[in-house]
Coordinates of C-alpha atoms in Angstrom, one line a residue:
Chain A
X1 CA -34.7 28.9 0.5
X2 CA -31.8 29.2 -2.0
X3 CA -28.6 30.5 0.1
X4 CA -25.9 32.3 -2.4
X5 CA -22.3 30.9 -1.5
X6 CA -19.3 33.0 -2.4
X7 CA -18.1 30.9 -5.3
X8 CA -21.7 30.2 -6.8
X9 CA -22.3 26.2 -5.9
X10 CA -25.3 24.9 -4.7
X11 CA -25.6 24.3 -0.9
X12 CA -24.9 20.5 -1.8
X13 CA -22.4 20.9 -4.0
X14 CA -19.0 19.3 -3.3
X15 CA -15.7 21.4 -5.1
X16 CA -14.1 19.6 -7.8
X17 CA -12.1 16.8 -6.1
X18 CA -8.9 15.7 -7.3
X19 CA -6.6 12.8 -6.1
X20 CA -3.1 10.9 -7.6
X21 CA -1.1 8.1 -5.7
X22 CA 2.5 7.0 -5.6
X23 CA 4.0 10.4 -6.0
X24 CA 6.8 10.4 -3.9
X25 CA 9.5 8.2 -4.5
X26 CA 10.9 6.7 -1.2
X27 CA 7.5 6.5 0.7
X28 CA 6.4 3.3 1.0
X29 CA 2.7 4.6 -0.2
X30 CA 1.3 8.1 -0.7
X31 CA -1.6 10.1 -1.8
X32 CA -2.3 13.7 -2.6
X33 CA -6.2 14.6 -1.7
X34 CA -7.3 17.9 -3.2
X35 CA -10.8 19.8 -3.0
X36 CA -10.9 22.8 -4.8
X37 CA -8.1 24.9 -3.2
X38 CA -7.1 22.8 -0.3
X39 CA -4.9 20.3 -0.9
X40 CA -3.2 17.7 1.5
X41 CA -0.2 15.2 0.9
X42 CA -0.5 11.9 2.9
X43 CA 2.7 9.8 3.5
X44 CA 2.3 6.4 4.7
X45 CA 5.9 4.1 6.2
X46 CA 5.4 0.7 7.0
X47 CA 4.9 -1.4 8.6
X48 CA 7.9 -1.3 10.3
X49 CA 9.3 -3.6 13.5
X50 CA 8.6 -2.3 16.9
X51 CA 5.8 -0.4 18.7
X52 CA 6.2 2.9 20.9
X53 CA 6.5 2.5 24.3
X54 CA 3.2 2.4 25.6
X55 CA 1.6 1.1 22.6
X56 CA 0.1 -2.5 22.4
X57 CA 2.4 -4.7 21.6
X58 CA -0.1 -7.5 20.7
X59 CA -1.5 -5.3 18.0
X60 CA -0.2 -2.9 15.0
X61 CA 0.3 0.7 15.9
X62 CA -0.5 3.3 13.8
X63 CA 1.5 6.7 14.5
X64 CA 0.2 10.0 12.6
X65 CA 2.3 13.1 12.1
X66 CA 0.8 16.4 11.3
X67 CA 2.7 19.1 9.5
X68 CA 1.3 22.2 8.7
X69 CA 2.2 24.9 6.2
X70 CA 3.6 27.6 8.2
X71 CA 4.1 28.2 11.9
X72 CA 5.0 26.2 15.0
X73 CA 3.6 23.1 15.9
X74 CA 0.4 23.9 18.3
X75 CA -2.7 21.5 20.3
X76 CA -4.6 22.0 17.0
X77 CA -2.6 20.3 14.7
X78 CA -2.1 17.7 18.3
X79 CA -5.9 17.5 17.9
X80 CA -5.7 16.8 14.3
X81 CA -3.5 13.7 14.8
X82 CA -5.0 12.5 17.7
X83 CA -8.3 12.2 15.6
X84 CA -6.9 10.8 12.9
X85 CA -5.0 8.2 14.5
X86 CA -8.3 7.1 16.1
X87 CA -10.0 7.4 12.6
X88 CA -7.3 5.3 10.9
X89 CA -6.9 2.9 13.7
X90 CA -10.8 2.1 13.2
X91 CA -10.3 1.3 9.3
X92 CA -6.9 -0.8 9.6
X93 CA -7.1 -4.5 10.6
X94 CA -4.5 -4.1 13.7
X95 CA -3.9 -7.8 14.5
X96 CA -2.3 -9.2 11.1
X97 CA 1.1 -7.8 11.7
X98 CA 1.8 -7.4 15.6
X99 CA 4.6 -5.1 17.1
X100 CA 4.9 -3.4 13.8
X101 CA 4.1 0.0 13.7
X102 CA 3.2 2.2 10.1
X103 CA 3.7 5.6 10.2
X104 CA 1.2 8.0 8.6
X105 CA 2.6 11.6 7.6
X106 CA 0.3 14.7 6.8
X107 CA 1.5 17.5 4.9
X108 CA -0.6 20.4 4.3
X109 CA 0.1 22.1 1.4
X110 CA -2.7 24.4 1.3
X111 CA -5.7 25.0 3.5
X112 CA -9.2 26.3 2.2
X113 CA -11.6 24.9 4.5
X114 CA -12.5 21.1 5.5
X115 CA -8.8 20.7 5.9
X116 CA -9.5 17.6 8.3
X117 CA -11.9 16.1 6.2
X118 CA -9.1 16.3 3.3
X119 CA -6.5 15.0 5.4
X120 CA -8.5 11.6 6.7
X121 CA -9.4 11.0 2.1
X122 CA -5.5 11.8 1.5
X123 CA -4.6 9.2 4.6
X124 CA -7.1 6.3 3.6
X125 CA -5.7 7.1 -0.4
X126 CA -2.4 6.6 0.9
X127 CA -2.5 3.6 3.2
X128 CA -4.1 1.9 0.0
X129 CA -1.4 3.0 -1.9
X130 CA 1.2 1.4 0.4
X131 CA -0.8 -2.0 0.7
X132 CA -1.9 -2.0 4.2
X133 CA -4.8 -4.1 5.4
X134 CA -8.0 -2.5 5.6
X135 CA -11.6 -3.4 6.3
X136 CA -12.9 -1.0 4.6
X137 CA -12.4 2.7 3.1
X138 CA -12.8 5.6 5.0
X139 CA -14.1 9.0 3.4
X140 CA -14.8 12.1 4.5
X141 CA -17.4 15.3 3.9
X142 CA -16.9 19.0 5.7
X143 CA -20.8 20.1 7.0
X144 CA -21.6 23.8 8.0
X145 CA -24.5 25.0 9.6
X146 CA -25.1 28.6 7.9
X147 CA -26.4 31.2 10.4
X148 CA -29.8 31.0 8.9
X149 CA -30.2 27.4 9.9
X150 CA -28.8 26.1 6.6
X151 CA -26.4 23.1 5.8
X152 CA -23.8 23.5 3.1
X153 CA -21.6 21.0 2.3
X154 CA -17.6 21.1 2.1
X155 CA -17.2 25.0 2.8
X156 CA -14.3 27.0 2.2
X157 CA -11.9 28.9 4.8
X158 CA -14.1 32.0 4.0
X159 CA -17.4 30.1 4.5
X160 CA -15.7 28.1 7.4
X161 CA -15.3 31.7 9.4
X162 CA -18.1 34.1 8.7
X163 CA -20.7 31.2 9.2
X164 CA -19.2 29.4 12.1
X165 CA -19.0 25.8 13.3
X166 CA -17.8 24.0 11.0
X167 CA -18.6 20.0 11.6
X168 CA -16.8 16.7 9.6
X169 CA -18.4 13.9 9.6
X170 CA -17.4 10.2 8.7
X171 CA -19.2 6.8 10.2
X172 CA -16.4 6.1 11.9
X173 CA -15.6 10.0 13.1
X174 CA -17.6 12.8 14.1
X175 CA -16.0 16.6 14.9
X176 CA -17.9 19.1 15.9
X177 CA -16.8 23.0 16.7
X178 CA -19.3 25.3 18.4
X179 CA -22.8 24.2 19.7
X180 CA -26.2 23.4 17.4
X181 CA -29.6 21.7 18.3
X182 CA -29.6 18.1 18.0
X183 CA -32.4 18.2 14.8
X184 CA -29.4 20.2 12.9
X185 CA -26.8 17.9 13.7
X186 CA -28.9 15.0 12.4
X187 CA -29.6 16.8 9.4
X188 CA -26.1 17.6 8.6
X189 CA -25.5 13.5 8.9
X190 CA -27.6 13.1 6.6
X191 CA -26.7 15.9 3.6
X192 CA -22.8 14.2 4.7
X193 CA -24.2 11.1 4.3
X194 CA -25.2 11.5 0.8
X195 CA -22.2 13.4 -0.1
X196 CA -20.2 10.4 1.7
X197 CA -21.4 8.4 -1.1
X198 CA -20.1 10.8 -4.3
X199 CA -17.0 10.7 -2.6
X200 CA -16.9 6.9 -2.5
X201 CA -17.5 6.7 -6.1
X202 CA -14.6 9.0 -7.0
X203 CA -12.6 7.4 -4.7
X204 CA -12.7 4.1 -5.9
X205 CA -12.3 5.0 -9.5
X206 CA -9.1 6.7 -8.3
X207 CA -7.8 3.7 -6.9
X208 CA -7.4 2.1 -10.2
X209 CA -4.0 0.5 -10.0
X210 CA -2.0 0.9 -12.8
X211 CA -1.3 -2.8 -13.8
X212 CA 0.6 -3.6 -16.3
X213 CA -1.6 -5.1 -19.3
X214 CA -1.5 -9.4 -18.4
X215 CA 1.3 -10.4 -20.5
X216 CA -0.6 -13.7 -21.9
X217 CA -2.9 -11.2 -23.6
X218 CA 0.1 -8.9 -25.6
X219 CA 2.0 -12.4 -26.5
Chain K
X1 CA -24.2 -18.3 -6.4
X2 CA -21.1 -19.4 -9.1
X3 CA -22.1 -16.2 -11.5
X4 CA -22.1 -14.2 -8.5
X5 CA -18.3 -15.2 -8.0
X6 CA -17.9 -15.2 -11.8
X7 CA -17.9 -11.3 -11.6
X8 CA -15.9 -10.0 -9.2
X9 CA -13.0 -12.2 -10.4
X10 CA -10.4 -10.6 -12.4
X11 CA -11.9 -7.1 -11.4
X12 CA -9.9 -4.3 -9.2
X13 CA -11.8 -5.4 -5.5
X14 CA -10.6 -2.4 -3.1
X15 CA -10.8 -2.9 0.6
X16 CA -14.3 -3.8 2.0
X17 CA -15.9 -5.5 -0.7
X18 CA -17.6 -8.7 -0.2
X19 CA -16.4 -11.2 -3.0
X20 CA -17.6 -14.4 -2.0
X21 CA -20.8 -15.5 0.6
X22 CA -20.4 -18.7 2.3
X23 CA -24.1 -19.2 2.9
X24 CA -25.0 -19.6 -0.8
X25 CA -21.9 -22.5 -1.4
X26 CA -22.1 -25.2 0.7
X27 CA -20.0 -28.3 1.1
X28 CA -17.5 -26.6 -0.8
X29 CA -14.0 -26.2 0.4
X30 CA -12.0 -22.9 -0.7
X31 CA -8.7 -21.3 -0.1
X32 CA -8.2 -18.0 0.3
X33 CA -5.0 -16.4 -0.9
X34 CA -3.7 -12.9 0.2
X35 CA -5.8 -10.0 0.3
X36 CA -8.9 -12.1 1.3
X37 CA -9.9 -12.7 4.4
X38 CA -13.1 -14.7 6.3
X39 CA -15.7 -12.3 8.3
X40 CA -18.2 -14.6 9.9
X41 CA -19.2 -15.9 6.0
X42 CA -18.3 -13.4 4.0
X43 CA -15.4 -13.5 2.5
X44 CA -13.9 -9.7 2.0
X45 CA -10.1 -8.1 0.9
X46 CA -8.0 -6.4 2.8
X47 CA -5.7 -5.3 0.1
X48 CA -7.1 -3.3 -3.1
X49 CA -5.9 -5.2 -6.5
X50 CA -7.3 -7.9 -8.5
X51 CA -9.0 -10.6 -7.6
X52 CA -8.1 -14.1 -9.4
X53 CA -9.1 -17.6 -9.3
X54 CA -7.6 -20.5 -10.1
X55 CA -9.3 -24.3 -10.5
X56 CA -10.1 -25.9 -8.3
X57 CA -11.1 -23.4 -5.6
X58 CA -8.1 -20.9 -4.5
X59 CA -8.9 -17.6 -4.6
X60 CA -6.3 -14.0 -4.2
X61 CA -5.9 -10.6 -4.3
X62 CA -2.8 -9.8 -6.8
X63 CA -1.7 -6.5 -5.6
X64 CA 1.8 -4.1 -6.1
X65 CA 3.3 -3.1 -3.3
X66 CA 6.9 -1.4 -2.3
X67 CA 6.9 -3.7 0.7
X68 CA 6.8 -7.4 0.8
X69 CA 4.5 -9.7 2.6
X70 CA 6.7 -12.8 3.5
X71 CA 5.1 -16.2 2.3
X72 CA 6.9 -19.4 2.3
X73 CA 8.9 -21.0 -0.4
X74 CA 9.7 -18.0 -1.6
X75 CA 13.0 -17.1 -2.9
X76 CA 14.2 -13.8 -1.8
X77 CA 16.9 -11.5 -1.8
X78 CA 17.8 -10.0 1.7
X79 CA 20.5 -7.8 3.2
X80 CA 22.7 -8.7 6.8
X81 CA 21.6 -6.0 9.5
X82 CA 23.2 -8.0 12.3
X83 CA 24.5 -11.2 13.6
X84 CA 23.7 -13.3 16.8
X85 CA 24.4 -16.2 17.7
X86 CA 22.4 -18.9 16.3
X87 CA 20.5 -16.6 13.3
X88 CA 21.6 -13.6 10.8
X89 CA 19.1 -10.8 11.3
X90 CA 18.1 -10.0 7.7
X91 CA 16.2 -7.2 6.5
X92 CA 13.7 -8.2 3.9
X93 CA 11.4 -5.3 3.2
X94 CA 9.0 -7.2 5.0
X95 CA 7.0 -5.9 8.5
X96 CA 9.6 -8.0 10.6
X97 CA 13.5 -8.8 10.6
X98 CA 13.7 -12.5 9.1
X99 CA 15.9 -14.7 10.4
X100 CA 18.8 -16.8 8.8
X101 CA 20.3 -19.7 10.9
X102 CA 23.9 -19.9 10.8
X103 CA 23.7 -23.8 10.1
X104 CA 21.5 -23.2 7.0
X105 CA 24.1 -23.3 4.4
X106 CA 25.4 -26.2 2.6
X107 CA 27.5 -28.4 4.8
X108 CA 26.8 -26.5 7.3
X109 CA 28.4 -26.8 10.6
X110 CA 29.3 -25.0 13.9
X111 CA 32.7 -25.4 12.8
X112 CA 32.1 -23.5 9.2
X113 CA 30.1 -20.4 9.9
X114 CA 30.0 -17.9 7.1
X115 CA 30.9 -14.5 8.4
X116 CA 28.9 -11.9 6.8
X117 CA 28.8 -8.0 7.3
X118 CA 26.5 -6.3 7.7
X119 CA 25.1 -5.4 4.3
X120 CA 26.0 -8.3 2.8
X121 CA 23.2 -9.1 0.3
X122 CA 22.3 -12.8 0.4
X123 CA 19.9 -15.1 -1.8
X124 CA 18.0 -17.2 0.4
X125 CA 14.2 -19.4 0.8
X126 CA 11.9 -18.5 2.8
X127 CA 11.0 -21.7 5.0
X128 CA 8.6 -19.9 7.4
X129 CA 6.4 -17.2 7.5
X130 CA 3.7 -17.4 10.3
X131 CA 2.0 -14.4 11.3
X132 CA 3.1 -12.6 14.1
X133 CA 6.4 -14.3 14.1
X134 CA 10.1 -13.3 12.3
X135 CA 10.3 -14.9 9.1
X136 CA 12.8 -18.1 9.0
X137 CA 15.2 -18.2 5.9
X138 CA 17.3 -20.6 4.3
X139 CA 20.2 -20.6 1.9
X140 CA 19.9 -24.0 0.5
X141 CA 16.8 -25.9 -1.2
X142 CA 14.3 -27.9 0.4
X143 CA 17.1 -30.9 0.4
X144 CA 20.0 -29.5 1.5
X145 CA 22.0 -28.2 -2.1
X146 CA 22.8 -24.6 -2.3
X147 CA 21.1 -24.3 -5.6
X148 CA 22.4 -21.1 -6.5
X149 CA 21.6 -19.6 -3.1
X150 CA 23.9 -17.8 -0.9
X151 CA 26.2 -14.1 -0.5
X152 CA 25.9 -12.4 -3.8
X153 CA 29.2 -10.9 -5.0
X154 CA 30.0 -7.7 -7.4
X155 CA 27.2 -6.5 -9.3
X156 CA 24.7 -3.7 -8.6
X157 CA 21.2 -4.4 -6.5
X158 CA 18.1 -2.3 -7.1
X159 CA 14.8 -1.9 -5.1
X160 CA 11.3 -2.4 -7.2
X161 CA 7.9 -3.0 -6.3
X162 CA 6.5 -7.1 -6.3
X163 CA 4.4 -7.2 -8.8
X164 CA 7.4 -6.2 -11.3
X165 CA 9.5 -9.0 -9.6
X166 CA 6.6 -11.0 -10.4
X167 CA 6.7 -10.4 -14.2
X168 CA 10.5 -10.7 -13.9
X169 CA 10.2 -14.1 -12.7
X170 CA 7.1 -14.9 -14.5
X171 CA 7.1 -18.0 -16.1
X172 CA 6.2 -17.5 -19.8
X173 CA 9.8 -15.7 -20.7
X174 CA 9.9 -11.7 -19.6
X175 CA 10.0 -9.6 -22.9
X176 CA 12.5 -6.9 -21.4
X177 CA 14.7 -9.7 -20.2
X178 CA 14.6 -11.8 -23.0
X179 CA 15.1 -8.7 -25.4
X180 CA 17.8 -7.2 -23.4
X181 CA 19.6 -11.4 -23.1
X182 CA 19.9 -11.0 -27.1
X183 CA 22.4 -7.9 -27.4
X184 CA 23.8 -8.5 -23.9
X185 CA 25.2 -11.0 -21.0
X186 CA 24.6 -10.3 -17.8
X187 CA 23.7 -12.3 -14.6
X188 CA 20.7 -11.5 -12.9
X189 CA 18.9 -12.4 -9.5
X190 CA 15.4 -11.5 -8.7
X191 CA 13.8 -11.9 -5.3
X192 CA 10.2 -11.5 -4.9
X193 CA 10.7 -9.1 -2.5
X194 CA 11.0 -6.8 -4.8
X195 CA 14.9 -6.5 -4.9
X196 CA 16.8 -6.9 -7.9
X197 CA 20.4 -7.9 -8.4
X198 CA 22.5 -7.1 -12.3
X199 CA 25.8 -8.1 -12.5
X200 CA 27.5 -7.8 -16.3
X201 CA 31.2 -7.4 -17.5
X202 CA 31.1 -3.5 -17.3
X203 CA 29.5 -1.0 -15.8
X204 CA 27.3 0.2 -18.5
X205 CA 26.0 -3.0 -19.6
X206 CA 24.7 -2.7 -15.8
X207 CA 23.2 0.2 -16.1
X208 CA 21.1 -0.5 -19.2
X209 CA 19.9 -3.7 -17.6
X210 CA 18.8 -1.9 -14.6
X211 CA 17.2 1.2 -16.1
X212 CA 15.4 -1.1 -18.6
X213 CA 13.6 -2.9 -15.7
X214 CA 12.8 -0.1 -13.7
X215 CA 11.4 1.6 -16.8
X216 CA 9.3 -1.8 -18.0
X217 CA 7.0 -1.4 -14.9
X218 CA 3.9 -0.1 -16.8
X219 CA 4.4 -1.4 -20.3
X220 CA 2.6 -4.6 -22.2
X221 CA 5.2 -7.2 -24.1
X222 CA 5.6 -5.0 -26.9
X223 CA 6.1 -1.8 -25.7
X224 CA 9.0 -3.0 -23.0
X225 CA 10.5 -4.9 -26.4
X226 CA 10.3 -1.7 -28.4
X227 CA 11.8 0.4 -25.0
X228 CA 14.8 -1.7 -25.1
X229 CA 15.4 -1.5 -28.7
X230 CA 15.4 2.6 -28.3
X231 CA 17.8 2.0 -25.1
X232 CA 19.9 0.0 -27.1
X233 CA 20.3 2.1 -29.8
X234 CA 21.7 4.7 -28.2
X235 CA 24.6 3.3 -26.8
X236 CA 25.5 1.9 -30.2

């Protein structure tokens, strides 16, 4: 049951990913996170003194902003930081630095599909970049559900709209759009699961810090 | 159970890896450094860096950050945001304002209180640094001399990350420091915060310092050596 895609991959086939840290200057930590066309900058500040006013103050606070390319600022890209606050909030360890609060901001520079899924891998990049306490990474895979029934993996804006319902997935975070049979959505867990793992791998090796070479060794 | 160990150490560890299991060492007592930190008994990092180990049983995650995690006895370089009372506020690129009593100067008393603006930039200790609570800083040594500490006059201060303020201050002798203290004099203070201070007899013997260490960041010995001998050149 071999479905043709647009761009020729396989239905499990993720886009070539693509991922540098530290490239702006005055941030205290950022990431760019790209897959295939869409590409997201992640800019991480912190942590800083002082929490918002309704915030915790017993506990870090993490504070996402979410800028898209064009246009004015709507409930979708509200949506998008509310999820990825929640996503974030679950990875960091909140109680080391109290009353502090790191800000996280989201640049999109270009959108092709599984822009969310981008956004959370540039985040979790970032706040590794910038040193904050984590328990653990965070990645995350793009699932569609073709009309046929089908699951393909990390769809493009083209795929994203003539197929329909687009649905991330992470451990941690789960976003669905539009409605599917509960044997569907377990199978996209699954195919995300797997792809999860890939994106692990890559994400890891791109992590590398650049050390300088130990100094007892050159002398 | 020791081989186990044996391979993580001295490896990049990112966040979420388990490095150490409790349950296979027992009667063993071990202390963890920063990065790691105790879940149940595992023993997993926070931070992503390397993980090293030093006899008899400490264990850390070296890391380089832009920000500084405040640790005590450490000697820092800070900068006056504001004055109360009792303490300076001082910013010290940490996740809280530290605090600098006013009495924590040589011969310090209420009748001799230094008077510093704000953005003076000060050399102090860190005394303190318990979690969840400001910093506590210092500008003399653990009995009572300045030692060098204190307001910082003239010169030119520059931000870097920690782990090239660790190098700076590392103790086998810095090649970019030691090849730069050949052709030049200058005065220099490093904090581990990541702040570093040049002061030299002109301006361009300033600059060359500072460029040289901001450029030494991802070099071995002898490519910073060979790096200051090109920056050298060109100004003679």
């Amino acid at each position: 049951m071999e479905i043709d895609r647009i761009d020729g991959r396989t239905p499990n086939q993720l886009r070539p990913l693509a991922c540098s840290q530290n490239i702006l200057n005055r941030a205290h930590g950022s990431a760019s996170w790209s897959q295939g066309e869409t590409k997201v900058l992640a800019a991480v500040y912190g942590p800083k003194a002082g929490t918002k006013k309704n915030e915790n103050p017993e506990k870090a606070c993490i504070e996402v902003i979410w800028k898209q390319k064009t246009g004015q600022i709507g409930k979708l890209e509200k949506e998008y930081e509310m999820i990825l606050k929640r996503t974030l909030q679950s990875i960091c360890i909140l109680t080391i630095n109290p009353n502090t609060t790191t800000s996280v901001i989201v640049q999109v520079v270009n959108d092709d599909g599984a822009l969310l899924p981008c956004a959370i891998n540039a985040s979790c990049a970032a706040l590794v970049d910038a040193g904050i306490a984590l328990k653990h990474l965070a990645v995350a895979v793009c699932c569609c559900l073709a009309e046929t029934g089908y699951v393909i993996l990390d769809p493009t804006k083209l795929e994203e709209q003539v197929k329909g319902e687009p649905m991330e997935h992470g451990i941690i975070t789960s976003v669905t759009h539009g409605a599917m049979p509960v044997d569907d959505y377990l199978h996209c867990l699954e195919r995300g699961r797997s792809a999860s793992e890939k994106m692990s791998a890559f994400l890891r090796r791109s992590l590398q810090p650049k050390l300088p070479s130990d100094l007892s060794k050159a002398a | 159970m020791e081989n186990k160990s044996l391979s993580f150490v001295d490896q990049l560890a990112v966040s979420g890896d388990v490095v150490l299991n409790l349950s296979t060492m027992a009667n063993q007592t071990i202390k963890l450094g920063g990065g790691l930190r105790q879940d149940c008994d595992a023993i997993s990092v926070m931070k992503a860096g390397k993980l090293r180990f030093s006899k008899p049983n400490k264990y850390w995650v070296e890391s380089s950050q832009k920000r500084y995690v405040p640790h005590a006895e450490d000697s820092v370089l800070g900068i006056v945001v504001d004055t109360k009372t009792d303490n300076f506020l001082i910013d010290i690129k940490g996740p809280a304002l530290a605090f600098l009593p006013v009495l924590a100067f040589e011969g310090g008393t209420r009748r001799n209180i230094p008077k510093f603006e704000a953005g003076t930039l000060l050399y102090a200790r860190v005394v303190k640094a318990n979690p969840g609570m400001n910093p506590e800083l210092s500008c003399t040594d653990a009995s009572g001399k300045a030692a060098e500490y204190g307001p910082l006059k003239d010169g030119y201060s520059f931000e870097c990350t920690t782990g090239l303020s660790r190098m700076l201050l590392s103790s086998l002798t810095c090649p970019v420091l030691d090849a730069l203290g050949k052709k030049l004099s200058f005065e220099i203070a490093v904090g581990l915060n990541g702040r570093v201070w040049v002061n030299g007899a002109s301006p361009s013997t300033v600059i060359i310092v500072a460029n040289a260490i901001m450029n030494s960041e991802s070099l071995s010995g002898v490519q910073q050596r060979i790096m200051v001998e090109k920056l050298l050149q060109k100004i003679q």
